[in-house]
GROMACS .gro file of C-alpha atoms in nm:
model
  303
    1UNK     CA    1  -0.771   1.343   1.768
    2UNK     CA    2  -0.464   1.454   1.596
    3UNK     CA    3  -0.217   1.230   1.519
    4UNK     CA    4   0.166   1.350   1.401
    5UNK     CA    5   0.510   1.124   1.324
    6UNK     CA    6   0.808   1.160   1.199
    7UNK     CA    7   1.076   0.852   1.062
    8UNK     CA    8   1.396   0.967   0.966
    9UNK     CA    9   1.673   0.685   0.822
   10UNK     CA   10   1.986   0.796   0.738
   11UNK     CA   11   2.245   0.566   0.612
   12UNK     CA   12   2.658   0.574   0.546
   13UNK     CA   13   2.847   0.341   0.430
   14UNK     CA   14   3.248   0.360   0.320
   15UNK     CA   15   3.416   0.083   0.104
   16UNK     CA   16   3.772   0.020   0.068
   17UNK     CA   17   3.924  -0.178  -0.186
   18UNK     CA   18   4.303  -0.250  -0.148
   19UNK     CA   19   4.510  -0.190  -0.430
   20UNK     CA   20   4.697  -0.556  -0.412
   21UNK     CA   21   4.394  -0.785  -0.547
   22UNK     CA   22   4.051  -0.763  -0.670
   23UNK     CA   23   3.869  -0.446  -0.732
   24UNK     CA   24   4.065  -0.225  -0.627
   25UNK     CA   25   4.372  -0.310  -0.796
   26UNK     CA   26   4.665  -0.175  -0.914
   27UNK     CA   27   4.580   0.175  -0.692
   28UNK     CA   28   4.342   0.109  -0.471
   29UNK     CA   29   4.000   0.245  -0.453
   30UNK     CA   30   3.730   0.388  -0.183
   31UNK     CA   31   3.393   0.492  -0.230
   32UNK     CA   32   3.122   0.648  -0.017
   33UNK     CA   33   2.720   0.600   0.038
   34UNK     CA   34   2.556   0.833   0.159
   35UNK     CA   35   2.139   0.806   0.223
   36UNK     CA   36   1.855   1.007   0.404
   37UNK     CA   37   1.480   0.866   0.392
   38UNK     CA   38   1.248   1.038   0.575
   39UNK     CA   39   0.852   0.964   0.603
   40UNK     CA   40   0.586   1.238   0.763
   41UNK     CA   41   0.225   1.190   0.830
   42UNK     CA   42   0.010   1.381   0.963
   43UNK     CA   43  -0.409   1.366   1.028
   44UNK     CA   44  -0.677   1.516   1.198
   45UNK     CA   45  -1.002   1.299   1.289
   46UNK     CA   46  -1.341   1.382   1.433
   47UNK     CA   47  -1.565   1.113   1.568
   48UNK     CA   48  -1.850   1.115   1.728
   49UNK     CA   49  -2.052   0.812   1.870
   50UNK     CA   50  -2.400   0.794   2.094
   51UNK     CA   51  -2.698   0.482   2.098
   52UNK     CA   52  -3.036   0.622   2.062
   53UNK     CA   53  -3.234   0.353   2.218
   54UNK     CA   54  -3.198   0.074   1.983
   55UNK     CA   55  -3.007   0.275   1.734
   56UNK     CA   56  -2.655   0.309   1.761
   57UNK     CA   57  -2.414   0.543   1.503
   58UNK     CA   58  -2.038   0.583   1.455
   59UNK     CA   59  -1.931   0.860   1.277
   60UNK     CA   60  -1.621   0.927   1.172
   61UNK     CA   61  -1.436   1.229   0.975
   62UNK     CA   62  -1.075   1.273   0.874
   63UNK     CA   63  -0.774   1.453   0.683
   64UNK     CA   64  -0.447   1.304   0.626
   65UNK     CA   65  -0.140   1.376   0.458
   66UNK     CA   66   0.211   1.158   0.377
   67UNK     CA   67   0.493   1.293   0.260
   68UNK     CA   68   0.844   1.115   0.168
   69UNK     CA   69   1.155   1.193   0.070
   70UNK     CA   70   1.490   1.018  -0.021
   71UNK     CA   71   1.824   1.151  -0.068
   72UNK     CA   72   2.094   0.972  -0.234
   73UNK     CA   73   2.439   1.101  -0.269
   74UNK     CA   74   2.748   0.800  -0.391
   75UNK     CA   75   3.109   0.879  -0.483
   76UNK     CA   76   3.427   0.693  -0.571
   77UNK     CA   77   3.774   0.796  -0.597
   78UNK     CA   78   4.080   0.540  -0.729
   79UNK     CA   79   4.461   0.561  -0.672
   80UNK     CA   80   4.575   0.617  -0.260
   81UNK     CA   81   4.834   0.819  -0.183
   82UNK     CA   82   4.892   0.663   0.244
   83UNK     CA   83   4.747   0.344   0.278
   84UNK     CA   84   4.481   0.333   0.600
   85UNK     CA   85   4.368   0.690   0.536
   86UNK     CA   86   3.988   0.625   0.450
   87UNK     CA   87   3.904   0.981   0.341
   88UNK     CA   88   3.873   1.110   0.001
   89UNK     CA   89   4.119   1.336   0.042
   90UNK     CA   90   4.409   1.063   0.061
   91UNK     CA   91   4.280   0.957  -0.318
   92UNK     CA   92   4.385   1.119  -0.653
   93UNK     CA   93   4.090   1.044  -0.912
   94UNK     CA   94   3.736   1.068  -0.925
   95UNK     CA   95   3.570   0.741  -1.121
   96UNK     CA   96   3.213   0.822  -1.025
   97UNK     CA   97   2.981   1.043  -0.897
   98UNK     CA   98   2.614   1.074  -0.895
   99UNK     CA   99   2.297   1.218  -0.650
  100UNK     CA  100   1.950   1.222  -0.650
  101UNK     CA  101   1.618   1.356  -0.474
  102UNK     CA  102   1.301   1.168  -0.470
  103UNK     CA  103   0.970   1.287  -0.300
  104UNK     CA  104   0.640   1.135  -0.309
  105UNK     CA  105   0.338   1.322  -0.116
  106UNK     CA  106  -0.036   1.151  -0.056
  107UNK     CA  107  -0.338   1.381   0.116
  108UNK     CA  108  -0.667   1.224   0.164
  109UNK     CA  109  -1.018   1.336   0.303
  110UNK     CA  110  -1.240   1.041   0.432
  111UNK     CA  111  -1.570   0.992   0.610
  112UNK     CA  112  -1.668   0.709   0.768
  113UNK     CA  113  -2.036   0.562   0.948
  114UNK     CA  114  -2.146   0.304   1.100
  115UNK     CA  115  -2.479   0.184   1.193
  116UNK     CA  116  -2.723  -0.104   1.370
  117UNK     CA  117  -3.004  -0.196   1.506
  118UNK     CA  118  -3.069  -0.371   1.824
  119UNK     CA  119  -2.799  -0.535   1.744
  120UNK     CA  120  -2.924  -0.744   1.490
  121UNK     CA  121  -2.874  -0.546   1.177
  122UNK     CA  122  -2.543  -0.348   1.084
  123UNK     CA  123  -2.430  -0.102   0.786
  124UNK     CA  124  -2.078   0.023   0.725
  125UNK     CA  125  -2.053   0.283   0.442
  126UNK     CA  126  -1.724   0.519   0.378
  127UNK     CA  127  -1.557   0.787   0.150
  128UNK     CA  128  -1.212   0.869   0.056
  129UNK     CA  129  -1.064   1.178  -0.191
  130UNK     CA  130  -0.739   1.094  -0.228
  131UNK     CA  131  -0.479   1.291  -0.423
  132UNK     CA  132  -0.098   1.176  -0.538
  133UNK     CA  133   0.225   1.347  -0.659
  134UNK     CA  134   0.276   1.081  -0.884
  135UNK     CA  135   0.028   1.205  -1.094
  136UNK     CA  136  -0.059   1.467  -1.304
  137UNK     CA  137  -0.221   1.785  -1.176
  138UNK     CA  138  -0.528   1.768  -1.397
  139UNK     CA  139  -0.557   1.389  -1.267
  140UNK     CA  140  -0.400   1.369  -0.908
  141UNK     CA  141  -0.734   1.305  -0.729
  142UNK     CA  142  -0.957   1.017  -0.702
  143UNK     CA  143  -1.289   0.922  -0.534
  144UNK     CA  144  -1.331   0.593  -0.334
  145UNK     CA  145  -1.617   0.450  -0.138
  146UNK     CA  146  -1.745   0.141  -0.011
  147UNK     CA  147  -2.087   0.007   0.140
  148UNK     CA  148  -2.196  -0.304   0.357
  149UNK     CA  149  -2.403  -0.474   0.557
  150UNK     CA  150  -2.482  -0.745   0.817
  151UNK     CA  151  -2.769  -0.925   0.976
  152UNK     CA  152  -2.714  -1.170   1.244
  153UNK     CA  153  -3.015  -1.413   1.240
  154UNK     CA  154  -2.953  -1.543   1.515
  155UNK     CA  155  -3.087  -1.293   1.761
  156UNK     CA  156  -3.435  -1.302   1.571
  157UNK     CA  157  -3.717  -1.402   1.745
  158UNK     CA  158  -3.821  -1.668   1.486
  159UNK     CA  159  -3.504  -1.781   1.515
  160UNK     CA  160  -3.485  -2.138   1.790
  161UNK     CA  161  -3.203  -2.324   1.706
  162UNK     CA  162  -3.018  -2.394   2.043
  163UNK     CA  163  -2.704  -2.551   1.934
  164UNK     CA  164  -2.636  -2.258   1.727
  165UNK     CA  165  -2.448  -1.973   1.864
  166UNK     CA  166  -2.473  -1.702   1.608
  167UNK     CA  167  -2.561  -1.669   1.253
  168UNK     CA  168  -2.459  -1.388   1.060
  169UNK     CA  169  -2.521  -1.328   0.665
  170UNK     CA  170  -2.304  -1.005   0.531
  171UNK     CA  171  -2.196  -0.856   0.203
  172UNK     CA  172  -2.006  -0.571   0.100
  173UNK     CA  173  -1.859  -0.377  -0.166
  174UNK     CA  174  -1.563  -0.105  -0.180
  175UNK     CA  175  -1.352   0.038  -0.375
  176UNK     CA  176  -0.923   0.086  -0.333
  177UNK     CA  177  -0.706   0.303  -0.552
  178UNK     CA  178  -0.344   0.217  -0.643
  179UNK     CA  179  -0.051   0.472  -0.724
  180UNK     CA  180   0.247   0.191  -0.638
  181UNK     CA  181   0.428   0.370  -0.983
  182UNK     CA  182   0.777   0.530  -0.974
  183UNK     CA  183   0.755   0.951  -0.944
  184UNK     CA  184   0.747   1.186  -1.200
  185UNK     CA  185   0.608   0.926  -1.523
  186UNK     CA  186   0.349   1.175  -1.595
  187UNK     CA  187   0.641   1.411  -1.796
  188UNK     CA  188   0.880   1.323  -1.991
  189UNK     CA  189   1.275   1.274  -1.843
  190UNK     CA  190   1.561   1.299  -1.995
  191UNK     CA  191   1.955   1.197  -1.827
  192UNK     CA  192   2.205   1.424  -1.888
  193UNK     CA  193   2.546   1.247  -2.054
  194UNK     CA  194   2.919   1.390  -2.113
  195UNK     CA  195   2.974   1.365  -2.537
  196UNK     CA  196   3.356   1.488  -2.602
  197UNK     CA  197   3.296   1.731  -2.336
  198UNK     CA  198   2.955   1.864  -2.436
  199UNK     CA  199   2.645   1.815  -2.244
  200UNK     CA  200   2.428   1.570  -2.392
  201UNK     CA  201   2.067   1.444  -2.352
  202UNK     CA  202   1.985   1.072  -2.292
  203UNK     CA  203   1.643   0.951  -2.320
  204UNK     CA  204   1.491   0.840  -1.957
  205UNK     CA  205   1.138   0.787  -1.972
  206UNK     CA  206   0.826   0.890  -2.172
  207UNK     CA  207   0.623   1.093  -1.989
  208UNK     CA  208   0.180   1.060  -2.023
  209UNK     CA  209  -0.002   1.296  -1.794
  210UNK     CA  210  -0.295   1.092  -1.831
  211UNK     CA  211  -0.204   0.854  -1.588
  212UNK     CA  212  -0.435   0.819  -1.274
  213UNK     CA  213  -0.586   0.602  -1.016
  214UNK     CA  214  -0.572   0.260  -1.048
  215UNK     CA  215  -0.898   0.096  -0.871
  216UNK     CA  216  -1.001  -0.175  -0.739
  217UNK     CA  217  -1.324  -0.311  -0.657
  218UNK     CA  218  -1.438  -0.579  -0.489
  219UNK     CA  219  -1.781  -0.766  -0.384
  220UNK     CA  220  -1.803  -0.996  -0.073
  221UNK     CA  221  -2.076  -1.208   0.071
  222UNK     CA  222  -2.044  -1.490   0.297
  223UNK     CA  223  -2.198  -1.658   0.630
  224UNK     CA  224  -2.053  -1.683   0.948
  225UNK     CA  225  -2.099  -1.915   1.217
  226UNK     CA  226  -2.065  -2.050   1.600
  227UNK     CA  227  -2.183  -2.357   1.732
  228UNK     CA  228  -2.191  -2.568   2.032
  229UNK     CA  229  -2.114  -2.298   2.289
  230UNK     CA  230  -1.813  -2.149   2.055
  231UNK     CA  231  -1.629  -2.514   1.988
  232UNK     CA  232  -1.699  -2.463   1.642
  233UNK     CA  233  -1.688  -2.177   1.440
  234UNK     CA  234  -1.608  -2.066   1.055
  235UNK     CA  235  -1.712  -1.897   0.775
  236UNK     CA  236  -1.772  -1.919   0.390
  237UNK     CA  237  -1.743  -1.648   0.150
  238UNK     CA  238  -1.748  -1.565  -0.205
  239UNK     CA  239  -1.562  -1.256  -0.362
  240UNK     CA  240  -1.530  -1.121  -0.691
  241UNK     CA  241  -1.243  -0.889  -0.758
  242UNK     CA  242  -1.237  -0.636  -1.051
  243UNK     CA  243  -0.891  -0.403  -1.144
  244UNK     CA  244  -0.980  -0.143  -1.383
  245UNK     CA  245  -0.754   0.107  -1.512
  246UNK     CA  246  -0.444  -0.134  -1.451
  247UNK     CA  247  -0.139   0.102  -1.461
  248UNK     CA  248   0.030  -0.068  -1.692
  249UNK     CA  249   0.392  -0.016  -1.883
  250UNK     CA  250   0.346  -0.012  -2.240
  251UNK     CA  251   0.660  -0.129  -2.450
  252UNK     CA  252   0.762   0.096  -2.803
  253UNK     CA  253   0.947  -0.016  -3.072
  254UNK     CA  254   1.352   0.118  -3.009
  255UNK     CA  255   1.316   0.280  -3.308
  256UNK     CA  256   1.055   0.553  -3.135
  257UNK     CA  257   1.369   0.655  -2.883
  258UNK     CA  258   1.150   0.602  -2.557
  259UNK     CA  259   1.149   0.169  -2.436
  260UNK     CA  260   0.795   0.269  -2.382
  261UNK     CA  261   0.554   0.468  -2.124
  262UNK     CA  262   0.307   0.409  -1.840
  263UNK     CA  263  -0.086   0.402  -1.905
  264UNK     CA  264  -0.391   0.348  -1.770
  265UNK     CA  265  -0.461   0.048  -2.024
  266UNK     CA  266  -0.554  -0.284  -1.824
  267UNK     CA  267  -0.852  -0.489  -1.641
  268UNK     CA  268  -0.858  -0.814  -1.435
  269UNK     CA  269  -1.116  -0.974  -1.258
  270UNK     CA  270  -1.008  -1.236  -0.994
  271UNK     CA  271  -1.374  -1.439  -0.852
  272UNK     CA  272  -1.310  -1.712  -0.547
  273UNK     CA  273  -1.471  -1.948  -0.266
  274UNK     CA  274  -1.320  -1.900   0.060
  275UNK     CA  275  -1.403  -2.168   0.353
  276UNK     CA  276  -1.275  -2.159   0.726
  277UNK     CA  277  -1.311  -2.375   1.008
  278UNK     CA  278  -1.210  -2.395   1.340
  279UNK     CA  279  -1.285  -2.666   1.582
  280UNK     CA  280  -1.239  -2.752   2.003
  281UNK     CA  281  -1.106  -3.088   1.987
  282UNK     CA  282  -1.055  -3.089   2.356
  283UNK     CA  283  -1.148  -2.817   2.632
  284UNK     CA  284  -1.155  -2.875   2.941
  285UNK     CA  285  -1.030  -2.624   3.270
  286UNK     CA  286  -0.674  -2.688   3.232
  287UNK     CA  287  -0.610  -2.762   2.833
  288UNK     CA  288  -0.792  -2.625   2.499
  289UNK     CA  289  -0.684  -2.783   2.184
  290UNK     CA  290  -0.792  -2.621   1.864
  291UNK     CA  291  -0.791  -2.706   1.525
  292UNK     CA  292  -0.781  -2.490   1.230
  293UNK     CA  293  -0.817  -2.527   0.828
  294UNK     CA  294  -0.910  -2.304   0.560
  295UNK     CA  295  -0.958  -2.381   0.153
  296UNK     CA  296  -0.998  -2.146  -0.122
  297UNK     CA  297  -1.014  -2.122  -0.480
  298UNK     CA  298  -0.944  -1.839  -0.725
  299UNK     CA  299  -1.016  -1.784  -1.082
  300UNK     CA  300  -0.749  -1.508  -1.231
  301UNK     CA  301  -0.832  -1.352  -1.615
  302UNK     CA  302  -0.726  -1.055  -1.788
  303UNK     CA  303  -1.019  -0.901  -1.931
   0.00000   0.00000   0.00000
């Protein structure tokens, strides 16, 4: 299966401000926005699926890549010369000016299988190799992966409860990398100013091409349940949530030049109870009304 799409979101806007009160006065004044965003992904999968008697397996391979861009282009001018005439041309001065690009590109390669047995037990493992723009070359990939597994005691032999629908015990455990930064932190920016009519250069940002992945890794484990021919169901579940390598923006004293720089300099764990339940008050041919509730708890620490 190949998959391919294409977003494009362009924007324009034009202001005027008369020149009799507010803004735009004494002279008037009309300014123009111009935007462009637009998003491209593209992937490739295999899969390929077929039960060998009691065994069944899912298998799934993949490539994918993202790319963005935004274009941003804003101008004003001051002082009309006809009043209705909302084109530059019919203004004398230029107050402001300014443009940018920014592009942000993702490419992944993932794997993914999935396995059970008679229906009874089931395991879920996958891969991902994920490289971003945001990063440095020397550190634009990462490795994720996860692993799980299910058994649903209720289809055992042993198992004779008849007012039970299904009973299923699972855990898991995968990983999840974050790159939600701004572009181009890994190297150092500078903004270009006008000083009596000499180019000057403004300190923008600290650059540290050490940055990387951000990941995330989290445990699960839990039971699920149905009862009573499906009029009750729910689940509870315990997780325990670990961030390492936080991207994180570290301040400087003024004095250094830079306000400070982005590194890879934080953990936090976040550990929690999750309960849900759902209930068939009344169900009958004609009306079914349900009832729904779910409590959790979460324990939040910087480590």
């Amino acid at each position: 299966t190949t998959n391919y799409s294409y977003n494009n979101v362009d924007r324009r806007r034009k202001v005027y401000e008369n020149p009799l009160v507010g803004d735009g006065s004494p002279g008037g004044r009309f300014n123009i926005l111009s935007t462009r965003a637009i998003t491209q992904t593209f992937n490739q999968l295999i899969s390929y699926n077929r039960d060998f008697g009691k065994h069944t397996v899912d298998v799934m391979v993949g490539h994918e890549s993202y790319a963005y861009k935004y274009e941003y282009l804003y101008s004003m001018k001051n002082t009309e010369i006809v009043n209705g005439i909302y084109e530059f041309d019919n203004f004398v001065n230029i107050s402001s000016v300014s443009s940018y690009t920014d592009e942000y590109k993702k490419e992944g390669y993932f794997a993914r299988l999935n396995y059970d047995y008679a229906d009874k037990y089931y395991i879920s493992a996958s891969y991902r190799h994920d490289g971003s723009s945001r990063f440095h070359k020397d550190n634009r990939w990462g490795n994720f992966w996860s692993l799980g597994g299910a058994w649903l005691i209720s289809k055992e032999k042993f198992f004779n409860v008849n007012w039970i629908d299904e009973l299923k015990i699972k855990a898991s455990y995968g990983q999840q990398g974050n790159d939600n930064i701004g572009s181009f932190l890994y190297t150092t920016t500078y903004g270009i100013a006008n000083s009596n009519d000499q180019v000057a250069l403004v300190p923008s940002a600290l650059g540290n091409k050490e940055i990387s992945w951000e990941t995330v890794g989290t445990f699960n484990a839990g039971i699920e349940f149905s009862m009573f021919k499906g009029r009750l169901s729910g689940g509870l579940e315990v997780y325990s949530k670990k961030t390492t390598d936080m991207l994180f923006y570290f301040s400087l004293p003024t004095s250094y030049g830079f306000s400070g720089y982005y590194d890879n300099i934080g953990d936090m764990t976040n550990k929690g109870v999750e309960f849900e339940l759902r209930g068939d008050i009344i169900r009958t041919k004609d009306l079914t009304w349900s009832v729904y509730g779910n409590i959790a708890t979460n324990k939040n620490e910087i480590t």
